[in-house]
Tab-separated table of C-alpha atoms in Angstrom:
chain	number	residue	atom	x	y	z
A	1	UNK	CA	134.063	112.017	90.298
A	2	UNK	CA	134.008	112.366	94.085
A	3	UNK	CA	130.777	113.637	95.716
A	4	UNK	CA	131.288	117.155	97.018
A	5	UNK	CA	130.702	117.794	100.698
A	6	UNK	CA	127.772	120.036	99.887
A	7	UNK	CA	126.065	117.325	97.858
A	8	UNK	CA	126.862	114.765	100.569
A	9	UNK	CA	125.251	116.984	103.213
A	10	UNK	CA	122.186	117.565	100.980
A	11	UNK	CA	121.903	113.782	100.476
A	12	UNK	CA	122.174	113.121	104.147
A	13	UNK	CA	119.395	115.637	104.817
A	14	UNK	CA	117.139	113.872	102.269
A	15	UNK	CA	117.764	110.593	104.126
A	16	UNK	CA	117.446	112.099	107.598
A	17	UNK	CA	113.698	111.531	108.104
A	18	UNK	CA	113.732	107.941	106.803
A	19	UNK	CA	116.644	107.282	109.158
A	20	UNK	CA	114.705	109.020	111.929
A	21	UNK	CA	111.845	106.574	111.436
A	22	UNK	CA	114.110	103.551	111.508
A	23	UNK	CA	115.615	104.817	114.743
A	24	UNK	CA	112.222	105.133	116.332
A	25	UNK	CA	111.459	101.539	115.398
A	26	UNK	CA	114.812	100.322	116.820
A	27	UNK	CA	114.285	102.366	119.981
A	28	UNK	CA	110.937	100.845	120.895
A	29	UNK	CA	111.866	97.403	119.626
A	30	UNK	CA	115.263	97.188	121.402
A	31	UNK	CA	116.767	100.111	123.301
A	32	UNK	CA	115.473	103.722	123.559
A	33	UNK	CA	118.928	105.254	123.842
A	34	UNK	CA	120.412	103.314	120.920
A	35	UNK	CA	117.377	103.894	118.760
A	36	UNK	CA	117.443	107.623	119.529
A	37	UNK	CA	121.004	107.965	118.349
A	38	UNK	CA	120.210	105.952	115.203
A	39	UNK	CA	117.212	108.232	114.597
A	40	UNK	CA	119.389	111.358	114.382
A	41	UNK	CA	122.249	109.597	112.590
A	42	UNK	CA	121.681	111.532	109.384
A	43	UNK	CA	121.552	114.870	111.182
A	44	UNK	CA	124.585	114.020	113.271
A	45	UNK	CA	126.555	113.061	110.149
A	46	UNK	CA	125.819	116.497	108.691
A	47	UNK	CA	127.043	118.214	111.839
A	48	UNK	CA	130.229	116.106	112.041
A	49	UNK	CA	131.144	116.824	108.390
A	50	UNK	CA	130.664	120.547	108.938
A	51	UNK	CA	132.575	120.631	112.248
A	52	UNK	CA	135.471	118.747	110.655
A	53	UNK	CA	135.542	121.340	107.856
A	54	UNK	CA	135.505	124.222	110.336
A	55	UNK	CA	138.441	122.694	112.207
A	56	UNK	CA	140.374	122.166	108.960
A	57	UNK	CA	139.659	125.779	107.839
A	58	UNK	CA	140.224	127.229	111.335
A	59	UNK	CA	137.622	129.836	110.644
A	60	UNK	CA	134.181	130.285	112.174
A	61	UNK	CA	131.668	132.859	110.984
A	62	UNK	CA	128.293	133.758	112.415
A	63	UNK	CA	125.664	133.184	109.739
A	64	UNK	CA	122.454	133.236	111.822
A	65	UNK	CA	120.302	136.116	113.105
A	66	UNK	CA	118.871	136.778	116.542
A	67	UNK	CA	115.908	134.425	116.017
A	68	UNK	CA	118.343	131.524	116.357
A	69	UNK	CA	118.491	132.131	120.090
A	70	UNK	CA	114.705	131.662	120.436
A	71	UNK	CA	115.037	128.219	118.877
A	72	UNK	CA	117.995	127.281	121.059
A	73	UNK	CA	116.393	128.499	124.302
A	74	UNK	CA	113.184	126.574	123.463
A	75	UNK	CA	115.289	123.439	122.938
A	76	UNK	CA	117.093	124.028	126.204
A	77	UNK	CA	113.695	124.240	127.914
A	78	UNK	CA	112.646	120.943	126.305
A	79	UNK	CA	115.953	119.303	127.336
A	80	UNK	CA	115.656	120.690	130.876
A	81	UNK	CA	112.283	118.931	131.232
A	82	UNK	CA	113.973	115.606	130.435
A	83	UNK	CA	116.743	116.168	132.985
A	84	UNK	CA	114.140	117.213	135.591
A	85	UNK	CA	112.314	113.922	135.092
A	86	UNK	CA	115.596	112.053	135.463
A	87	UNK	CA	116.385	113.898	138.688
A	88	UNK	CA	112.975	113.027	140.056
A	89	UNK	CA	113.456	109.362	139.032
A	90	UNK	CA	110.636	109.175	136.472
A	91	UNK	CA	110.072	105.450	135.712
A	92	UNK	CA	112.113	104.476	132.634
A	93	UNK	CA	114.246	107.656	132.644
A	94	UNK	CA	117.981	106.763	132.662
A	95	UNK	CA	121.117	108.763	132.093
A	96	UNK	CA	121.678	107.063	128.696
A	97	UNK	CA	118.144	107.905	127.528
A	98	UNK	CA	118.337	111.522	128.747
A	99	UNK	CA	121.678	112.151	127.042
A	100	UNK	CA	120.353	110.518	123.866
A	101	UNK	CA	117.235	112.755	123.911
A	102	UNK	CA	119.440	115.830	124.516
A	103	UNK	CA	121.340	114.991	121.305
A	104	UNK	CA	118.126	114.196	119.456
A	105	UNK	CA	116.539	117.562	120.255
A	106	UNK	CA	119.602	119.626	119.301
A	107	UNK	CA	120.692	117.815	116.149
A	108	UNK	CA	117.940	118.394	113.521
A	109	UNK	CA	117.852	122.203	114.037
A	110	UNK	CA	121.589	122.669	113.728
A	111	UNK	CA	121.953	120.166	110.869
A	112	UNK	CA	119.291	122.062	108.911
A	113	UNK	CA	121.135	125.353	109.567
A	114	UNK	CA	124.293	123.761	108.103
A	115	UNK	CA	122.338	122.709	105.024
A	116	UNK	CA	121.422	126.355	104.474
A	117	UNK	CA	124.984	127.541	105.164
A	118	UNK	CA	126.349	125.065	102.583
A	119	UNK	CA	123.821	126.117	99.977
A	120	UNK	CA	123.749	129.869	100.582
A	121	UNK	CA	125.289	130.594	97.167
A	122	UNK	CA	123.729	127.752	95.163
A	123	UNK	CA	121.199	128.971	92.606
A	124	UNK	CA	119.617	125.549	92.265
A	125	UNK	CA	118.953	125.158	96.014
A	126	UNK	CA	115.296	124.428	96.780
A	127	UNK	CA	114.715	123.709	100.438
A	128	UNK	CA	110.968	123.119	100.094
A	129	UNK	CA	111.521	120.442	97.482
A	130	UNK	CA	114.187	118.847	99.693
A	131	UNK	CA	111.781	118.670	102.623
A	132	UNK	CA	109.082	117.203	100.358
A	133	UNK	CA	111.430	114.558	98.971
A	134	UNK	CA	112.651	113.635	102.441
A	135	UNK	CA	109.036	113.177	103.626
A	136	UNK	CA	108.243	111.120	100.535
A	137	UNK	CA	111.257	108.881	101.216
A	138	UNK	CA	110.025	108.651	104.819
A	139	UNK	CA	106.646	107.502	103.511
A	140	UNK	CA	108.274	105.125	101.050
A	141	UNK	CA	110.380	103.296	103.611
A	142	UNK	CA	107.254	102.921	105.829
A	143	UNK	CA	105.323	101.356	102.944
A	144	UNK	CA	108.197	98.984	102.241
A	145	UNK	CA	108.014	98.035	105.880
A	146	UNK	CA	104.325	97.288	105.623
A	147	UNK	CA	104.955	95.208	102.459
A	148	UNK	CA	107.542	93.245	104.413
A	149	UNK	CA	104.983	92.444	107.086
A	150	UNK	CA	106.259	94.897	109.718
A	151	UNK	CA	103.984	96.709	112.129
A	152	UNK	CA	104.154	99.719	114.409
A	153	UNK	CA	105.731	98.756	117.757
A	154	UNK	CA	103.524	101.054	119.877
A	155	UNK	CA	100.240	100.887	117.908
A	156	UNK	CA	99.011	97.973	115.844
A	157	UNK	CA	95.277	98.307	115.330
A	158	UNK	CA	93.667	95.640	113.175
A	159	UNK	CA	91.974	96.846	109.980
A	160	UNK	CA	93.902	100.088	109.837
A	161	UNK	CA	97.191	101.135	108.197
A	162	UNK	CA	99.951	100.756	110.792
A	163	UNK	CA	103.156	102.211	109.400
A	164	UNK	CA	106.141	100.696	111.265
A	165	UNK	CA	108.613	103.579	111.184
A	166	UNK	CA	106.558	106.309	112.850
A	167	UNK	CA	106.019	106.845	116.580
A	168	UNK	CA	102.253	106.422	116.524
A	169	UNK	CA	99.492	105.496	114.161
A	170	UNK	CA	98.256	109.074	113.669
A	171	UNK	CA	101.716	110.233	112.633
A	172	UNK	CA	101.120	108.428	109.354
A	173	UNK	CA	98.042	110.575	108.647
A	174	UNK	CA	99.901	113.758	109.524
A	175	UNK	CA	102.819	112.807	107.200
A	176	UNK	CA	100.413	112.065	104.337
A	177	UNK	CA	98.517	115.320	104.912
A	178	UNK	CA	101.738	117.371	104.942
A	179	UNK	CA	102.947	115.735	101.714
A	180	UNK	CA	99.637	116.320	99.938
A	181	UNK	CA	99.328	119.938	101.028
A	182	UNK	CA	102.831	120.589	99.613
A	183	UNK	CA	101.992	118.747	96.409
A	184	UNK	CA	99.171	121.244	95.733
A	185	UNK	CA	101.826	123.801	94.864
A	186	UNK	CA	103.505	121.555	92.317
A	187	UNK	CA	100.357	120.308	90.541
A	188	UNK	CA	100.040	122.959	87.884
A	189	UNK	CA	100.467	123.666	84.130
A	190	UNK	CA	98.399	120.663	83.070
A	191	UNK	CA	98.344	121.887	79.438
A	192	UNK	CA	102.108	122.501	79.223
A	193	UNK	CA	103.201	119.569	81.404
A	194	UNK	CA	100.446	116.952	81.442
A	195	UNK	CA	102.600	113.930	82.425
A	196	UNK	CA	104.139	115.458	85.580
A	197	UNK	CA	100.705	116.850	86.529
A	198	UNK	CA	98.970	113.505	86.187
A	199	UNK	CA	101.813	111.729	87.998
A	200	UNK	CA	101.503	114.089	90.968
A	201	UNK	CA	97.730	113.811	90.893
A	202	UNK	CA	97.883	109.995	91.079
A	203	UNK	CA	100.348	110.243	93.974
A	204	UNK	CA	98.006	112.749	95.672
A	205	UNK	CA	95.009	110.396	95.313
A	206	UNK	CA	96.989	107.378	96.526
A	207	UNK	CA	97.975	109.340	99.601
A	208	UNK	CA	94.320	110.165	100.184
A	209	UNK	CA	93.472	106.514	100.120
A	210	UNK	CA	96.290	105.757	102.561
A	211	UNK	CA	95.078	108.543	104.840
A	212	UNK	CA	91.638	107.003	104.960
A	213	UNK	CA	93.201	103.623	105.707
A	214	UNK	CA	94.929	105.216	108.763
A	215	UNK	CA	91.430	106.559	109.638
A	216	UNK	CA	92.406	109.550	111.675
A	217	UNK	CA	89.332	111.749	111.552
A	218	UNK	CA	90.785	114.922	113.030
A	219	UNK	CA	93.805	114.972	110.696
A	220	UNK	CA	91.588	114.191	107.720
A	221	UNK	CA	89.141	116.988	108.540
A	222	UNK	CA	92.039	119.459	109.056
A	223	UNK	CA	93.564	118.325	105.771
A	224	UNK	CA	90.284	118.755	103.837
A	225	UNK	CA	89.673	122.226	105.337
A	226	UNK	CA	93.213	123.451	104.551
A	227	UNK	CA	93.114	121.901	101.026
A	228	UNK	CA	90.031	123.925	100.241
A	229	UNK	CA	91.591	127.136	101.593
A	230	UNK	CA	94.762	126.678	99.569
A	231	UNK	CA	93.008	125.601	96.367
A	232	UNK	CA	90.742	128.631	96.448
A	233	UNK	CA	93.553	130.937	97.520
A	234	UNK	CA	91.737	131.987	100.705
A	235	UNK	CA	94.539	131.093	103.065
A	236	UNK	CA	96.568	134.273	102.538
A	237	UNK	CA	93.603	136.473	103.423
A	238	UNK	CA	93.079	134.810	106.789
A	239	UNK	CA	94.885	137.339	108.941
A	240	UNK	CA	93.514	135.872	112.139
A	241	UNK	CA	94.786	132.373	111.310
A	242	UNK	CA	97.594	132.343	113.867
A	243	UNK	CA	95.611	133.553	116.894
A	244	UNK	CA	92.636	131.424	115.806
A	245	UNK	CA	94.822	128.299	115.744
A	246	UNK	CA	95.707	128.803	119.396
A	247	UNK	CA	92.086	128.006	120.250
A	248	UNK	CA	91.683	124.900	118.087
A	249	UNK	CA	91.230	122.676	121.087
A	250	UNK	CA	88.558	124.930	122.665
A	251	UNK	CA	86.701	125.311	119.368
A	252	UNK	CA	86.654	121.552	118.718
A	253	UNK	CA	85.468	120.627	122.203
A	254	UNK	CA	82.698	123.271	122.132
A	255	UNK	CA	81.541	122.175	118.707
A	256	UNK	CA	81.941	118.461	119.207
A	257	UNK	CA	78.315	117.763	118.182
A	258	UNK	CA	78.825	119.765	114.974
A	259	UNK	CA	81.887	117.688	114.218
A	260	UNK	CA	79.806	114.567	114.742
A	261	UNK	CA	77.115	115.917	112.456
A	262	UNK	CA	79.690	116.582	109.714
A	263	UNK	CA	81.144	113.053	110.085
A	264	UNK	CA	77.677	111.549	109.765
A	265	UNK	CA	76.966	113.239	106.452
A	266	UNK	CA	76.483	110.621	103.646
A	267	UNK	CA	79.661	111.731	101.886
A	268	UNK	CA	81.744	111.483	105.074
A	269	UNK	CA	80.225	108.175	106.093
A	270	UNK	CA	81.214	106.661	102.847
A	271	UNK	CA	84.906	107.393	103.407
A	272	UNK	CA	85.396	107.586	107.199
A	273	UNK	CA	84.703	104.697	109.553
A	274	UNK	CA	84.394	104.578	113.412
A	275	UNK	CA	81.659	107.289	113.447
A	276	UNK	CA	80.461	106.568	116.974
A	277	UNK	CA	78.829	109.504	118.765
A	278	UNK	CA	80.599	109.075	122.105
A	279	UNK	CA	83.937	108.344	120.379
A	280	UNK	CA	83.695	111.347	118.129
A	281	UNK	CA	82.439	113.859	120.729
A	282	UNK	CA	85.285	112.905	123.084
A	283	UNK	CA	87.716	112.838	120.178
A	284	UNK	CA	88.735	109.256	120.991
A	285	UNK	CA	89.033	110.081	124.749
A	286	UNK	CA	91.275	113.105	124.133
A	287	UNK	CA	88.861	115.337	126.070
A	288	UNK	CA	89.400	113.120	129.132
A	289	UNK	CA	93.136	113.922	129.327
A	290	UNK	CA	92.573	117.504	128.240
A	291	UNK	CA	90.123	118.021	131.143
A	292	UNK	CA	92.826	116.954	133.612
A	293	UNK	CA	95.090	119.630	132.097
A	294	UNK	CA	92.371	122.315	132.139
A	295	UNK	CA	91.555	121.496	135.802
A	296	UNK	CA	95.207	121.951	136.636
A	297	UNK	CA	95.256	125.343	134.903
A	298	UNK	CA	92.005	126.538	136.568
A	299	UNK	CA	92.417	125.213	140.113
A	300	UNK	CA	95.916	124.104	140.920
A	301	UNK	CA	98.595	125.743	138.731
A	302	UNK	CA	101.424	124.230	140.753
A	303	UNK	CA	104.554	124.219	138.571
A	304	UNK	CA	102.915	126.553	136.077
A	305	UNK	CA	106.029	128.669	135.479
A	306	UNK	CA	108.571	126.053	134.534
A	307	UNK	CA	106.518	122.876	134.387
A	308	UNK	CA	106.716	119.444	135.966
A	309	UNK	CA	109.318	117.910	133.623
A	310	UNK	CA	108.860	115.098	131.120
A	311	UNK	CA	105.465	113.361	131.362
A	312	UNK	CA	104.636	115.828	134.087
A	313	UNK	CA	100.907	115.087	133.839
A	314	UNK	CA	101.449	112.096	136.171
A	315	UNK	CA	101.724	114.697	138.998
A	316	UNK	CA	98.330	116.218	138.251
A	317	UNK	CA	95.211	115.469	140.230
A	318	UNK	CA	92.866	113.093	138.453
A	319	UNK	CA	95.472	111.421	136.365
A	320	UNK	CA	95.206	108.093	138.123
A	321	UNK	CA	91.910	107.149	136.468
A	322	UNK	CA	93.305	107.753	132.997
A	323	UNK	CA	94.647	104.182	133.039
A	324	UNK	CA	91.051	102.868	133.200
A	325	UNK	CA	89.944	105.200	130.418
A	326	UNK	CA	92.622	103.971	128.016
A	327	UNK	CA	92.539	100.412	129.359
A	328	UNK	CA	96.238	100.266	130.284
A	329	UNK	CA	97.971	99.003	133.422
A	330	UNK	CA	99.864	102.203	134.083
A	331	UNK	CA	98.987	105.765	132.989
A	332	UNK	CA	102.581	107.048	133.264
A	333	UNK	CA	103.189	106.618	129.521
A	334	UNK	CA	99.820	108.077	128.347
A	335	UNK	CA	100.564	111.478	126.840
A	336	UNK	CA	98.311	114.596	126.566
A	337	UNK	CA	97.427	114.102	122.903
A	338	UNK	CA	98.311	117.739	122.398
A	339	UNK	CA	101.681	119.414	121.792
A	340	UNK	CA	100.264	122.579	123.356
A	341	UNK	CA	99.092	120.889	126.581
A	342	UNK	CA	102.153	118.605	126.841
A	343	UNK	CA	104.562	121.528	126.474
A	344	UNK	CA	102.628	123.641	128.979
A	345	UNK	CA	102.647	120.901	131.637
A	346	UNK	CA	106.207	119.732	131.074
A	347	UNK	CA	107.945	123.030	130.425
A	348	UNK	CA	105.512	125.504	131.959
A	349	UNK	CA	104.423	128.879	130.614
A	350	UNK	CA	108.024	129.698	129.835
A	351	UNK	CA	108.494	126.675	127.600
A	352	UNK	CA	105.142	127.140	125.897
A	353	UNK	CA	105.817	130.839	125.273
A	354	UNK	CA	109.135	129.909	123.659
A	355	UNK	CA	107.352	127.398	121.417
A	356	UNK	CA	104.848	130.075	120.395
A	357	UNK	CA	107.705	132.470	119.502
A	358	UNK	CA	109.316	129.814	117.299
A	359	UNK	CA	105.988	128.949	115.626
A	360	UNK	CA	105.100	132.630	115.147
A	361	UNK	CA	108.369	133.555	113.462
A	362	UNK	CA	108.103	130.432	111.287
A	363	UNK	CA	104.479	131.215	110.297
A	364	UNK	CA	105.259	134.870	109.572
A	365	UNK	CA	108.351	134.090	107.468
A	366	UNK	CA	106.681	131.458	105.228
A	367	UNK	CA	103.430	133.427	104.971
A	368	UNK	CA	105.543	136.176	103.398
A	369	UNK	CA	107.140	133.638	101.076
A	370	UNK	CA	103.677	132.392	100.114
A	371	UNK	CA	102.503	135.932	99.231
A	372	UNK	CA	105.657	136.485	97.215
A	373	UNK	CA	105.142	133.228	95.269
A	374	UNK	CA	108.695	132.295	96.286
A	375	UNK	CA	110.344	128.911	95.893
A	376	UNK	CA	109.732	128.207	99.583
A	377	UNK	CA	105.960	128.807	99.368
A	378	UNK	CA	104.998	125.096	99.697
A	379	UNK	CA	106.463	125.104	103.173
A	380	UNK	CA	103.735	127.529	104.218
A	381	UNK	CA	101.202	124.739	103.751
A	382	UNK	CA	103.222	122.466	106.013
A	383	UNK	CA	103.602	125.186	108.640
A	384	UNK	CA	99.883	125.976	108.658
A	385	UNK	CA	98.990	122.301	109.085
A	386	UNK	CA	101.358	121.967	112.029
A	387	UNK	CA	99.980	125.255	113.430
A	388	UNK	CA	96.506	123.677	113.898
A	389	UNK	CA	97.430	120.072	114.547
A	390	UNK	CA	99.861	120.844	117.425
A	391	UNK	CA	96.829	121.825	119.507
A	392	UNK	CA	95.103	118.504	119.108
A	393	UNK	CA	97.894	115.944	118.701
A	394	UNK	CA	101.349	115.175	120.087
A	395	UNK	CA	103.206	115.113	116.728
A	396	UNK	CA	105.206	118.353	117.282
A	397	UNK	CA	106.433	117.370	120.765
A	398	UNK	CA	109.681	115.849	121.963
A	399	UNK	CA	110.908	112.819	120.043
A	400	UNK	CA	108.105	112.819	117.522
A	401	UNK	CA	109.242	113.603	113.976
A	402	UNK	CA	107.048	116.746	113.871
A	403	UNK	CA	109.269	118.441	116.411
A	404	UNK	CA	112.384	117.754	114.302
A	405	UNK	CA	110.504	118.904	111.187
A	406	UNK	CA	109.363	122.151	112.775
A	407	UNK	CA	112.887	123.014	113.884
A	408	UNK	CA	114.311	122.085	110.471
A	409	UNK	CA	111.893	124.470	108.802
A	410	UNK	CA	112.611	127.123	111.420
A	411	UNK	CA	116.325	126.806	110.485
A	412	UNK	CA	115.595	128.771	107.267
A	413	UNK	CA	114.050	131.563	109.361
A	414	UNK	CA	117.197	132.054	111.484
A	415	UNK	CA	119.636	132.492	108.580
A	416	UNK	CA	121.159	135.921	108.242
A	417	UNK	CA	119.875	137.227	104.898
A	418	UNK	CA	123.147	139.107	104.357
A	419	UNK	CA	124.891	135.713	104.138
A	420	UNK	CA	122.571	134.362	101.468
A	421	UNK	CA	124.099	135.341	98.129
A	422	UNK	CA	121.897	133.292	95.800
A	423	UNK	CA	119.123	135.261	94.090
A	424	UNK	CA	115.547	134.752	95.351
A	425	UNK	CA	113.492	132.728	92.931
A	426	UNK	CA	109.793	132.225	92.322
A	427	UNK	CA	108.045	128.834	92.466
A	428	UNK	CA	108.223	128.577	88.692
A	429	UNK	CA	112.046	128.973	88.806
A	430	UNK	CA	112.140	132.573	87.561
A	431	UNK	CA	113.796	135.349	89.560
A	432	UNK	CA	111.413	137.193	91.908
A	433	UNK	CA	110.497	140.570	90.505
A	434	UNK	CA	111.708	143.534	92.624
A	435	UNK	CA	108.172	144.754	93.161
A	436	UNK	CA	107.172	141.385	94.585
A	437	UNK	CA	110.202	141.204	96.844
A	438	UNK	CA	109.335	144.370	98.780
A	439	UNK	CA	108.082	144.109	102.359
A	440	UNK	CA	104.411	143.283	102.697
A	441	UNK	CA	102.093	145.973	104.052
């Protein structure tokens, strides 16, 4: 029996993030432009299949709501920053790279929308489970790479887990944290289903060990905090979570000594290494690059509206000494270690405001799904994690997989509910009760 186009598209989506990782490896091992196209190969295949179908049917219907335009305009802002860098002859920026990045930024969002269009009437469609499986496959291919003796092209730190098919070493910790936070929603009914429960628990614990092997202290602390909030069902009551997350960087830097005190507790010392006071209080030199950004905001503000383009921090005062801080020959490829700060400098207030709109709509949508106990509730854990981590790491920016993941999740938000004909289901598979499906107060 031939595989239906819908099932083929679903399968391609499951494989998209593993393919994304392979493309990143190829890009930094061989050619950036070629690797970038390989990275979005799965997403592009979804788009091509759908476009071919539309041409054959000669019928195009609008199935998205107005929020789609926020996502598209944000991506245009991101793409504009790349073309600006090319126009200003940023070292390493070529026409081929810029075109490839343009395709990379647009493809995941639109491919994910197509996945929803193709499954709008399918009662067995579970987008949260698809995202989780894709991330697990992403992790699996990375572990196979480690077993084969492969290392990360950009970061290869001795004594730590260096997954080959992620952009940076800390991406591994973020991936593991996202997987485990989603797993919390599926680890239930021990009495009725002990074998699946224990299997997921073992997987959860193995991921914890791998996370410690990566040894990313900030991601681990964020993961532990959010795990507690979700386990004790306190997360839904935190109404100030979104605005609070916008000050994660400020809170961390002002409470650096408290973070150090927590990491030096006997329990934390037993599981986390590299607990050096200067290293911890500067967050592995993150505060050094953040200070350059804050000084620009406070004293200069040149290019504040639309930004300086890709890697725009090289135009800021004080950036020259960053090379000495990170012990590199040239600071042009050192990033801001913050999606928030990188977006603000590269795309200006306009680009950052657009990012906040996308994140806010995504947070609001999946927070509602969490309160309803809907099938998509596990994605709320992933969104909350990204909400905090985008302030203190680069994972949700540009060509990192977090940016593609955020836009894939946002794709569900932009679907026109009138086009979705499948019945809403709860996490346990039952239909959502009408009283639960009413608007939240």
